[in-house]
CSV table of C-alpha atoms in Angstrom, one decimal:
chain,number,residue,atom,x,y,z
A,1,THR,CA,11.0,3.9,-3.2
A,2,GLN,CA,12.5,1.6,-1.5
A,3,HIS,CA,11.8,2.4,1.5
A,4,LYS,CA,9.7,1.7,4.5
A,5,ASN,CA,7.8,4.6,3.6
A,6,SER,CA,8.0,5.0,0.1
A,7,VAL,CA,4.8,5.8,-0.7
A,8,GLU,CA,4.4,8.6,2.0
A,9,THR,CA,7.2,10.0,0.3
A,10,ILE,CA,6.0,10.2,-3.3
A,11,ARG,CA,2.8,11.5,-2.0
A,12,GLU,CA,5.0,14.1,-0.6
A,13,TYR,CA,6.9,14.8,-4.0
A,14,VAL,CA,3.1,15.1,-5.1
A,15,ASN,CA,2.2,17.5,-2.3
A,16,LEU,CA,4.8,19.9,-3.3
A,17,LEU,CA,4.0,19.8,-7.1
A,18,LEU,CA,0.3,20.7,-5.8
A,19,VAL,CA,1.0,23.5,-3.6
A,20,LYS,CA,3.2,24.8,-6.2
A,21,GLY,CA,0.4,24.3,-9.1
A,22,ALA,CA,2.4,22.5,-11.0
A,23,ILE,CA,-0.5,20.1,-12.2
A,24,GLY,CA,-2.1,19.6,-15.5
A,25,LYS,CA,0.1,22.5,-17.4
A,26,PRO,CA,2.5,21.8,-19.7
A,27,ASN,CA,6.4,21.0,-18.8
A,28,SER,CA,5.4,20.0,-15.3
A,29,GLY,CA,3.8,17.1,-13.2
A,30,THR,CA,4.3,14.1,-12.0
A,31,CYS,CA,6.8,11.3,-14.2
A,32,PRO,CA,5.9,8.1,-12.2
A,33,VAL,CA,8.7,5.6,-14.5
A,34,ARG,CA,7.8,2.5,-13.9
A,35,GLY,CA,10.8,0.8,-15.3
A,36,HIS,CA,12.3,0.1,-18.6
A,37,SER,CA,12.1,-3.4,-21.1
A,38,ASN,CA,8.0,-2.0,-21.4
A,39,VAL,CA,7.0,-2.6,-17.8
A,40,GLN,CA,4.8,0.3,-18.8
A,41,GLY,CA,3.3,-1.2,-21.3
A,42,ASP,CA,2.7,-4.0,-19.5
A,43,ARG,CA,0.5,-2.5,-17.3
A,44,SER,CA,-1.8,-0.8,-19.3
A,45,VAL,CA,-2.6,-4.0,-20.9
A,46,GLY,CA,-3.6,-5.7,-17.8
A,47,ILE,CA,-0.4,-7.8,-17.1
A,48,MET,CA,-0.5,-7.4,-13.2
A,49,HIS,CA,-1.6,-9.7,-10.7
A,50,GLN,CA,-4.5,-7.5,-9.3
A,51,VAL,CA,-7.8,-8.4,-11.0
A,52,ASN,CA,-9.3,-5.7,-13.0
A,53,LYS,CA,-13.0,-6.3,-13.3
A,54,THR,CA,-13.7,-3.9,-16.2
A,55,LEU,CA,-10.8,-5.3,-18.2
A,56,ASN,CA,-12.2,-8.7,-17.6
A,57,ALA,CA,-15.1,-7.9,-18.7
A,58,LYS,CA,-14.0,-6.8,-21.8
A,59,ILE,CA,-12.4,-9.9,-22.6
A,60,GLU,CA,-15.0,-11.9,-22.3
A,61,GLU,CA,-17.0,-10.1,-24.1
A,62,HIS,CA,-14.8,-9.7,-27.1
A,63,LEU,CA,-12.2,-12.3,-26.9
A,64,GLY,CA,-14.7,-14.8,-25.4
A,65,PHE,CA,-13.2,-16.4,-22.5
A,66,THR,CA,-13.5,-15.9,-18.9
A,67,PRO,CA,-9.9,-14.7,-17.0
A,68,PRO,CA,-8.8,-15.5,-13.8
A,69,ASP,CA,-10.9,-13.3,-11.2
A,70,HIS,CA,-8.4,-14.0,-8.2
A,71,GLU,CA,-5.5,-12.5,-7.7
A,72,GLY,CA,-2.4,-13.9,-8.5
A,73,VAL,CA,1.0,-13.0,-6.3
A,74,ASP,CA,4.0,-9.9,-6.2
A,75,VAL,CA,7.6,-11.0,-6.6
A,76,VAL,CA,7.6,-11.2,-3.0
A,77,GLY,CA,4.5,-13.4,-3.0
A,78,ALA,CA,5.7,-15.6,-5.4
A,79,MET,CA,8.8,-15.8,-3.5
A,80,GLU,CA,6.6,-17.0,-0.7
A,81,ALA,CA,4.5,-19.4,-2.6
A,82,MET,CA,7.9,-21.1,-3.9
A,83,TYR,CA,9.5,-21.5,-0.6
A,84,THR,CA,6.4,-22.8,1.1
A,85,ASN,CA,5.8,-25.1,-2.2
A,86,LYS,CA,2.9,-23.4,-3.1
A,87,GLY,CA,4.0,-22.6,-6.3
A,88,LYS,CA,5.5,-25.3,-8.5
A,89,VAL,CA,6.3,-23.8,-11.7
A,90,PHE,CA,8.3,-20.7,-12.3
A,91,MET,CA,8.4,-19.2,-15.5
A,92,CYS,CA,10.1,-15.9,-16.4
A,93,LEU,CA,9.7,-13.9,-19.4
A,94,GLY,CA,13.6,-12.1,-19.3
A,95,GLY,CA,14.9,-11.0,-16.6
A,96,ASN,CA,17.8,-12.4,-13.8
A,97,PHE,CA,15.2,-13.1,-10.4
A,98,LEU,CA,17.5,-14.2,-8.1
A,99,SER,CA,19.9,-11.3,-8.6
A,100,ALA,CA,17.1,-8.6,-8.7
A,101,ALA,CA,15.5,-10.0,-5.5
A,102,SER,CA,15.8,-9.2,-2.3
A,103,ASP,CA,17.3,-11.9,0.5
A,104,THR,CA,19.4,-13.9,-2.2
A,105,ASP,CA,19.6,-17.0,0.2
A,106,TYR,CA,15.7,-17.3,0.6
A,107,THR,CA,14.7,-16.5,-3.0
A,108,ALA,CA,17.5,-19.2,-3.8
A,109,GLU,CA,15.9,-21.9,-2.0
A,110,ALA,CA,12.4,-21.0,-2.9
A,111,ILE,CA,13.5,-21.2,-6.7
A,112,GLN,CA,14.7,-24.7,-5.7
A,113,ASN,CA,11.8,-25.8,-4.2
A,114,CYS,CA,10.1,-25.7,-7.9
A,115,LYS,CA,9.1,-29.0,-9.7
A,116,LEU,CA,9.5,-26.7,-12.9
A,117,THR,CA,11.9,-23.7,-14.4
A,118,VAL,CA,11.4,-21.7,-17.2
A,119,GLN,CA,13.5,-18.9,-18.4
A,120,VAL,CA,12.8,-17.3,-21.8
A,121,SER,CA,16.2,-15.4,-22.2
A,122,THR,CA,18.2,-13.1,-24.4
A,123,LYS,CA,21.6,-14.1,-22.5
A,124,LEU,CA,22.4,-16.0,-19.2
A,125,ASN,CA,22.3,-14.7,-16.1
A,126,ARG,CA,22.8,-16.0,-12.4
A,127,THR,CA,19.3,-17.1,-12.2
A,128,HIS,CA,20.0,-20.2,-15.1
A,129,LEU,CA,22.4,-21.8,-12.4
A,130,VAL,CA,19.7,-21.7,-9.5
A,131,THR,CA,17.0,-24.4,-11.1
A,132,GLY,CA,13.8,-26.2,-9.9
A,133,GLN,CA,13.9,-29.9,-10.3
A,134,THR,CA,13.6,-29.8,-13.8
A,135,ALA,CA,14.9,-26.4,-16.0
A,136,LEU,CA,14.5,-25.3,-19.4
A,137,ILE,CA,16.3,-22.4,-21.2
A,138,LEU,CA,14.1,-20.6,-24.2
A,139,PRO,CA,16.9,-18.4,-26.3
A,140,THR,CA,14.2,-16.0,-27.7
A,141,LYS,CA,15.3,-12.9,-29.9
A,142,GLY,CA,16.6,-9.4,-28.3
A,143,ARG,CA,14.1,-6.5,-29.2
A,144,SER,CA,17.3,-5.4,-31.3
A,145,GLU,CA,17.4,-8.1,-33.1
A,146,LYS,CA,15.4,-8.0,-36.8
A,147,ASP,CA,12.1,-10.5,-35.9
A,148,LEU,CA,11.2,-12.1,-39.9
A,149,LYS,CA,8.4,-14.5,-40.5
A,150,GLN,CA,8.0,-16.5,-43.4
A,151,GLY,CA,10.2,-13.5,-44.7
A,152,LYS,CA,7.6,-10.4,-43.9
A,153,GLU,CA,9.0,-7.7,-40.7
A,154,ARG,CA,7.3,-7.8,-37.7
A,155,VAL,CA,7.4,-5.0,-35.0
A,156,VAL,CA,6.3,-5.1,-31.4
A,157,THR,CA,4.8,-2.3,-29.9
A,158,THR,CA,5.8,-0.6,-26.9
A,159,GLU,CA,4.9,2.3,-24.3
A,160,ASN,CA,7.6,4.6,-23.2
A,161,SER,CA,7.0,6.1,-19.6
A,162,MET,CA,5.3,8.8,-21.0
A,163,GLY,CA,2.2,7.2,-21.9
A,164,ARG,CA,3.3,7.2,-25.5
A,165,VAL,CA,2.4,3.8,-27.7
A,166,ARG,CA,4.6,3.4,-30.7
A,167,GLU,CA,6.7,0.7,-32.9
A,168,SER,CA,9.9,-1.1,-32.3
A,169,LYS,CA,11.8,-3.1,-34.3
A,170,GLY,CA,15.3,-4.5,-34.5
A,171,ILE,CA,17.9,-3.5,-37.1
A,172,LEU,CA,20.6,-6.6,-35.9
A,173,GLN,CA,20.8,-10.3,-37.4
A,174,PRO,CA,19.2,-12.6,-35.1
A,175,ALA,CA,22.3,-14.5,-32.8
A,176,SER,CA,20.9,-18.1,-34.4
A,177,GLY,CA,18.5,-18.5,-37.4
A,178,ASN,CA,16.3,-20.8,-35.1
A,179,LEU,CA,15.6,-18.1,-32.6
A,180,LEU,CA,11.7,-17.3,-31.7
A,181,SER,CA,10.8,-14.3,-30.4
A,182,GLU,CA,9.0,-13.5,-27.4
A,183,PRO,CA,5.4,-14.1,-28.6
A,184,ASP,CA,6.1,-17.0,-31.0
A,185,ILE,CA,7.1,-19.3,-27.5
A,186,VAL,CA,3.8,-17.7,-25.4
A,187,ALA,CA,1.7,-18.4,-28.4
A,188,GLY,CA,3.1,-21.4,-29.0
A,189,ILE,CA,2.8,-23.3,-25.4
A,190,ALA,CA,-0.8,-21.7,-25.4
A,191,HIS,CA,-1.7,-23.4,-29.0
A,192,VAL,CA,-0.1,-26.8,-27.7
A,193,TYR,CA,-1.6,-26.6,-24.3
A,194,PHE,CA,-5.1,-25.7,-25.7
A,195,LYS,CA,-4.7,-27.9,-28.7
A,196,GLY,CA,-7.0,-25.5,-30.7
A,197,GLU,CA,-9.8,-26.0,-28.2
A,198,HIS,CA,-10.3,-22.2,-27.8
A,199,PRO,CA,-11.6,-19.0,-28.5
A,200,LEU,CA,-8.6,-17.2,-29.1
A,201,ASP,CA,-6.3,-18.6,-32.9
A,202,TRP,CA,-2.7,-18.7,-30.6
A,203,LYS,CA,-0.8,-20.1,-33.4
A,204,ALA,CA,-2.8,-17.0,-35.6
A,205,LEU,CA,-1.5,-14.5,-32.9
A,206,GLY,CA,2.2,-15.4,-32.5
A,207,GLU,CA,2.9,-15.1,-36.2
A,208,ASP,CA,1.4,-12.0,-36.6
A,209,TYR,CA,1.6,-9.1,-34.3
A,210,ASP,CA,-1.3,-6.9,-35.9
A,211,LEU,CA,-3.9,-9.2,-34.5
A,212,ILE,CA,-2.3,-9.1,-31.3
A,213,ARG,CA,-2.8,-5.2,-31.8
A,214,GLU,CA,-6.3,-5.3,-32.9
A,215,LYS,CA,-7.1,-8.1,-29.6
A,216,ILE,CA,-5.8,-5.2,-27.2
A,217,ASP,CA,-7.5,-2.3,-29.1
A,218,LEU,CA,-10.9,-4.1,-28.4
A,219,VAL,CA,-10.7,-4.7,-25.0
A,220,VAL,CA,-7.7,-2.1,-23.2
A,221,LYS,CA,-9.1,1.5,-22.8
A,222,GLY,CA,-7.2,4.0,-24.8
A,223,PHE,CA,-6.0,2.0,-27.1
A,224,ASP,CA,-7.6,2.5,-30.6
A,225,ASN,CA,-6.3,1.5,-34.0
A,226,THR,CA,-3.0,0.7,-32.6
A,227,LYS,CA,-1.6,-1.0,-35.8
A,228,GLU,CA,-1.7,2.6,-37.7
A,229,ARG,CA,-1.0,5.2,-34.4
A,230,SER,CA,1.7,3.2,-33.5
A,231,LYS,CA,3.9,3.9,-36.7
A,232,GLY,CA,6.3,6.9,-36.5
A,233,THR,CA,6.6,9.0,-33.6
A,234,GLY,CA,3.1,6.8,-32.1
A,235,TYR,CA,0.4,8.2,-29.9
A,236,TYR,CA,-0.6,9.5,-26.7
A,237,LEU,CA,-2.7,7.0,-24.4
A,238,PRO,CA,-5.4,9.3,-22.3
A,239,ASN,CA,-4.1,11.0,-19.4
A,240,ASN,CA,-6.3,12.6,-17.1
A,241,VAL,CA,-4.0,15.3,-16.0
A,242,ARG,CA,-3.0,16.2,-19.2
A,243,GLU,CA,-6.4,16.8,-20.5
A,244,ARG,CA,-7.3,18.3,-17.1
A,245,ASN,CA,-9.9,15.8,-15.9
A,246,PHE,CA,-10.4,15.5,-12.6
A,247,SER,CA,-13.7,14.6,-12.7
A,248,ASP,CA,-13.0,11.5,-10.7
A,249,LEU,CA,-11.2,13.4,-7.5
A,250,PRO,CA,-13.4,14.1,-4.6
A,251,LYS,CA,-15.3,17.6,-5.6
A,252,GLY,CA,-13.0,17.4,-8.7
A,253,LYS,CA,-9.6,18.7,-6.6
A,254,ALA,CA,-6.6,16.5,-5.6
A,255,LYS,CA,-6.1,16.1,-1.8
A,256,ILE,CA,-3.4,17.0,0.2
A,257,THR,CA,-1.7,14.1,2.3
A,258,VAL,CA,-0.5,14.3,5.6
A,259,ASN,CA,2.0,12.1,5.9
A,260,GLU,CA,4.0,10.7,9.4
A,261,LEU,CA,7.6,10.9,9.3
A,262,PRO,CA,9.5,7.4,9.9
A,263,ALA,CA,11.4,6.8,13.1
A,264,HIS,CA,14.5,5.0,12.5
A,265,ARG,CA,16.2,3.5,15.6
A,266,LEU,CA,19.2,2.1,15.3
A,267,GLN,CA,21.5,0.8,18.0
A,268,THR,CA,24.6,2.1,18.6
A,269,ASP,CA,26.7,-0.6,16.4
A,270,GLU,CA,24.6,-0.3,13.6
A,271,PHE,CA,24.4,1.8,10.0
A,272,MET,CA,21.6,2.6,7.8
A,273,LEU,CA,23.3,1.0,4.5
A,274,MET,CA,21.7,2.2,1.1
A,275,THR,CA,22.0,-0.2,-1.7
A,276,ILE,CA,23.2,1.9,-5.1
A,277,ARG,CA,24.3,0.9,-8.6
A,278,SER,CA,27.6,1.8,-10.0
A,279,HIS,CA,28.3,3.9,-13.0
A,280,ASP,CA,29.3,0.5,-15.0
A,281,GLN,CA,26.1,-1.5,-14.4
A,282,PHE,CA,22.1,-1.2,-15.7
A,283,ASN,CA,20.1,-2.8,-12.9
A,284,THR,CA,21.4,-6.7,-12.8
A,285,THR,CA,23.6,-6.5,-15.8
A,286,ILE,CA,27.3,-5.7,-14.7
A,287,TYR,CA,29.1,-4.2,-18.0
A,288,GLY,CA,32.6,-3.3,-15.9
A,289,LEU,CA,34.0,-3.1,-12.6
A,290,ASP,CA,34.5,0.5,-12.6
A,291,ASP,CA,32.1,3.8,-11.0
A,292,ARG,CA,34.2,6.5,-12.2
A,293,TYR,CA,31.8,9.0,-10.9
A,294,ARG,CA,33.0,8.0,-7.3
A,295,GLY,CA,36.5,7.0,-7.5
A,296,VAL,CA,36.1,3.1,-8.0
A,297,TYR,CA,37.9,1.0,-10.0
A,298,ASN,CA,38.3,-2.4,-10.9
A,299,GLU,CA,36.2,-3.6,-7.5
A,300,ARG,CA,32.2,-4.0,-6.5
A,301,ARG,CA,32.9,-5.2,-3.4
A,302,VAL,CA,33.0,-1.8,-1.4
A,303,LEU,CA,31.6,0.0,1.4
A,304,PHE,CA,30.7,4.0,1.5
A,305,MET,CA,31.5,5.3,4.5
A,306,ASN,CA,32.0,8.5,6.5
A,307,PRO,CA,35.3,9.6,7.2
A,308,LYS,CA,34.1,9.8,10.8
A,309,ASP,CA,32.6,6.9,11.1
A,310,MET,CA,35.5,5.3,10.2
A,311,ALA,CA,37.5,6.7,12.5
A,312,GLN,CA,35.2,5.9,15.1
A,313,LEU,CA,35.1,2.1,13.8
A,314,GLY,CA,38.9,1.6,13.8
A,315,VAL,CA,39.0,1.3,10.0
A,316,GLN,CA,41.4,2.8,7.1
A,317,GLN,CA,40.6,2.9,3.5
A,318,ALA,CA,40.7,-0.5,1.6
A,319,THR,CA,39.9,-2.1,5.6
A,320,THR,CA,38.2,-5.8,4.5
A,321,VAL,CA,35.0,-5.8,6.6
A,322,ASP,CA,32.1,-8.0,6.5
A,323,LEU,CA,28.4,-6.9,6.7
A,324,SER,CA,25.3,-8.4,8.4
A,325,SER,CA,21.8,-7.5,9.2
A,326,THR,CA,19.1,-8.7,12.0
A,327,TYR,CA,15.9,-8.8,11.3
A,328,ASP,CA,12.9,-10.6,13.0
A,329,GLY,CA,15.7,-12.7,15.2
A,330,LYS,CA,17.4,-14.0,11.8
A,331,VAL,CA,21.0,-12.8,10.8
A,332,ARG,CA,22.1,-12.4,7.5
A,333,THR,CA,25.7,-11.6,6.0
A,334,ALA,CA,27.5,-10.4,3.2
A,335,GLN,CA,31.6,-10.9,3.3
A,336,GLN,CA,34.6,-9.0,2.3
A,337,PHE,CA,33.4,-5.6,1.2
A,338,LYS,CA,36.5,-3.0,1.0
A,339,ILE,CA,35.9,0.2,3.0
A,340,VAL,CA,35.8,3.6,1.1
A,341,PRO,CA,35.7,7.2,2.6
A,342,TYR,CA,33.0,8.6,0.6
A,343,GLU,CA,31.0,12.3,1.4
A,344,ILE,CA,28.1,10.5,2.9
A,345,PRO,CA,25.9,11.3,5.9
A,346,SER,CA,27.5,10.0,9.5
A,347,GLY,CA,25.8,6.7,10.2
A,348,ASN,CA,24.9,6.1,6.8
A,349,VAL,CA,26.8,3.6,4.2
A,350,ALA,CA,26.1,2.7,1.2
A,351,ALA,CA,26.9,-0.7,-1.4
A,352,TYR,CA,26.3,-1.9,-4.8
A,353,PHE,CA,23.5,-4.4,-5.4
A,354,PRO,CA,23.1,-7.1,-6.3
A,355,GLU,CA,26.2,-8.1,-3.9
A,356,THR,CA,24.7,-6.8,-1.0
A,357,ASN,CA,21.3,-8.1,-1.8
A,358,PRO,CA,21.7,-11.2,0.9
A,359,LEU,CA,21.4,-8.2,3.4
A,360,VAL,CA,17.3,-7.5,2.5
A,361,PRO,CA,15.0,-9.3,4.2
A,362,TYR,CA,12.3,-10.6,2.0
A,363,ASN,CA,9.4,-9.8,4.2
A,364,HIS,CA,10.6,-6.3,4.9
A,365,PHE,CA,8.8,-3.9,2.2
A,366,ALA,CA,7.5,-0.4,1.4
A,367,ASP,CA,4.0,-0.5,2.9
A,368,ARG,CA,1.0,-0.7,0.2
A,369,SER,CA,3.7,-1.3,-2.8
A,370,ARG,CA,6.0,-4.4,-0.9
A,371,THR,CA,8.8,-2.9,-2.6
A,372,PRO,CA,11.9,-4.2,-0.9
A,373,ILE,CA,13.8,-1.9,1.7
A,374,SER,CA,16.7,-1.8,0.0
A,375,LYS,CA,17.6,1.8,0.5
A,376,SER,CA,17.3,1.7,4.6
A,377,VAL,CA,18.2,-1.7,5.1
A,378,ARG,CA,20.2,-1.9,9.6
A,379,VAL,CA,23.5,-3.2,9.5
A,380,ARG,CA,26.4,-4.3,11.4
A,381,ILE,CA,29.8,-3.9,10.1
A,382,VAL,CA,32.7,-6.3,11.8
A,383,LYS,CA,36.6,-6.2,10.7
A,384,GLU,CA,37.9,-9.3,9.0
A,385,GLN,CA,40.5,-10.9,11.4
A,386,GLY,CA,43.8,-9.6,11.0
A,387,CYS,CA,42.4,-6.3,9.2
A,388,ARG,CA,43.8,-3.1,9.6
């Protein structure tokens, strides 16, 4: 998904499934994994920057207030807003924004332009060190920790990548008795901000998650009696394909798409870089310095390279090199990577992220989805002086 033509690539996968007849029957079909940490569930209940008019109307009808009717910003838009001083307050509900986003130097400068940055976090990470003029860290409970309120156990509700909604509760003792949960923090801010003058009782919502589930049931399609149905194995949200309801499609049938192949025009001294993860990491969390499946130990600043390309460039295993990318006349650099010979197509190289994120231009992304082109970055390789 991290190419200029990533949407077209996904469409071709869907084309293949359609041609095979692998849609709308058991053990087949697409598996659109949105991400971890309940990202799937976030979108289902309306946490997105696009406006959902149907949802807005339901909120106004059942919850008594009018939500914004203008679009927000995605990650790229947020970076641009902060960089140009249009965005002045940046609040993160978890995550490691600086290390996860593309174009690290640009992102860092954007964050530092903010008047206020707030991190709701379970542990420290790089983003806590690059801040706005005023910075707050609000520690919170992790989903693995017990969540008690006045002696009563509280559980959150999540949706997995298959659209199943179920309860989730922690079993570990919290790191501190003073920790608040994320709902406590968000609802507490709203309660203080509105001073009780709002149709919703934010204080009560932060204390009793069942009330939140009841509100979701009122306004979000597919959610019904979530308090009870999410217990045990939970329940599935509606899925048109699983239910073989194709009425929304033209003439009740899917359309095969025709997609153009991308043309990658590399200069003679350029390679195509894809950023990857090691065995010992999960997204931006680095648990260790080994990548045993690729034979790398105690090192992360490595560049995987085809042996024939190595010979042509005049480098050997463990040669230290610098990388640069040039987009729109701007040169970006990342330094000190050790060459590792690897079975990779000639003209292509690979290296770990987030170490190579500084090379990925923030304003070059997939058409439609605006996902960074982190799997197809044009780079140049320069040997450090004195290296063989």
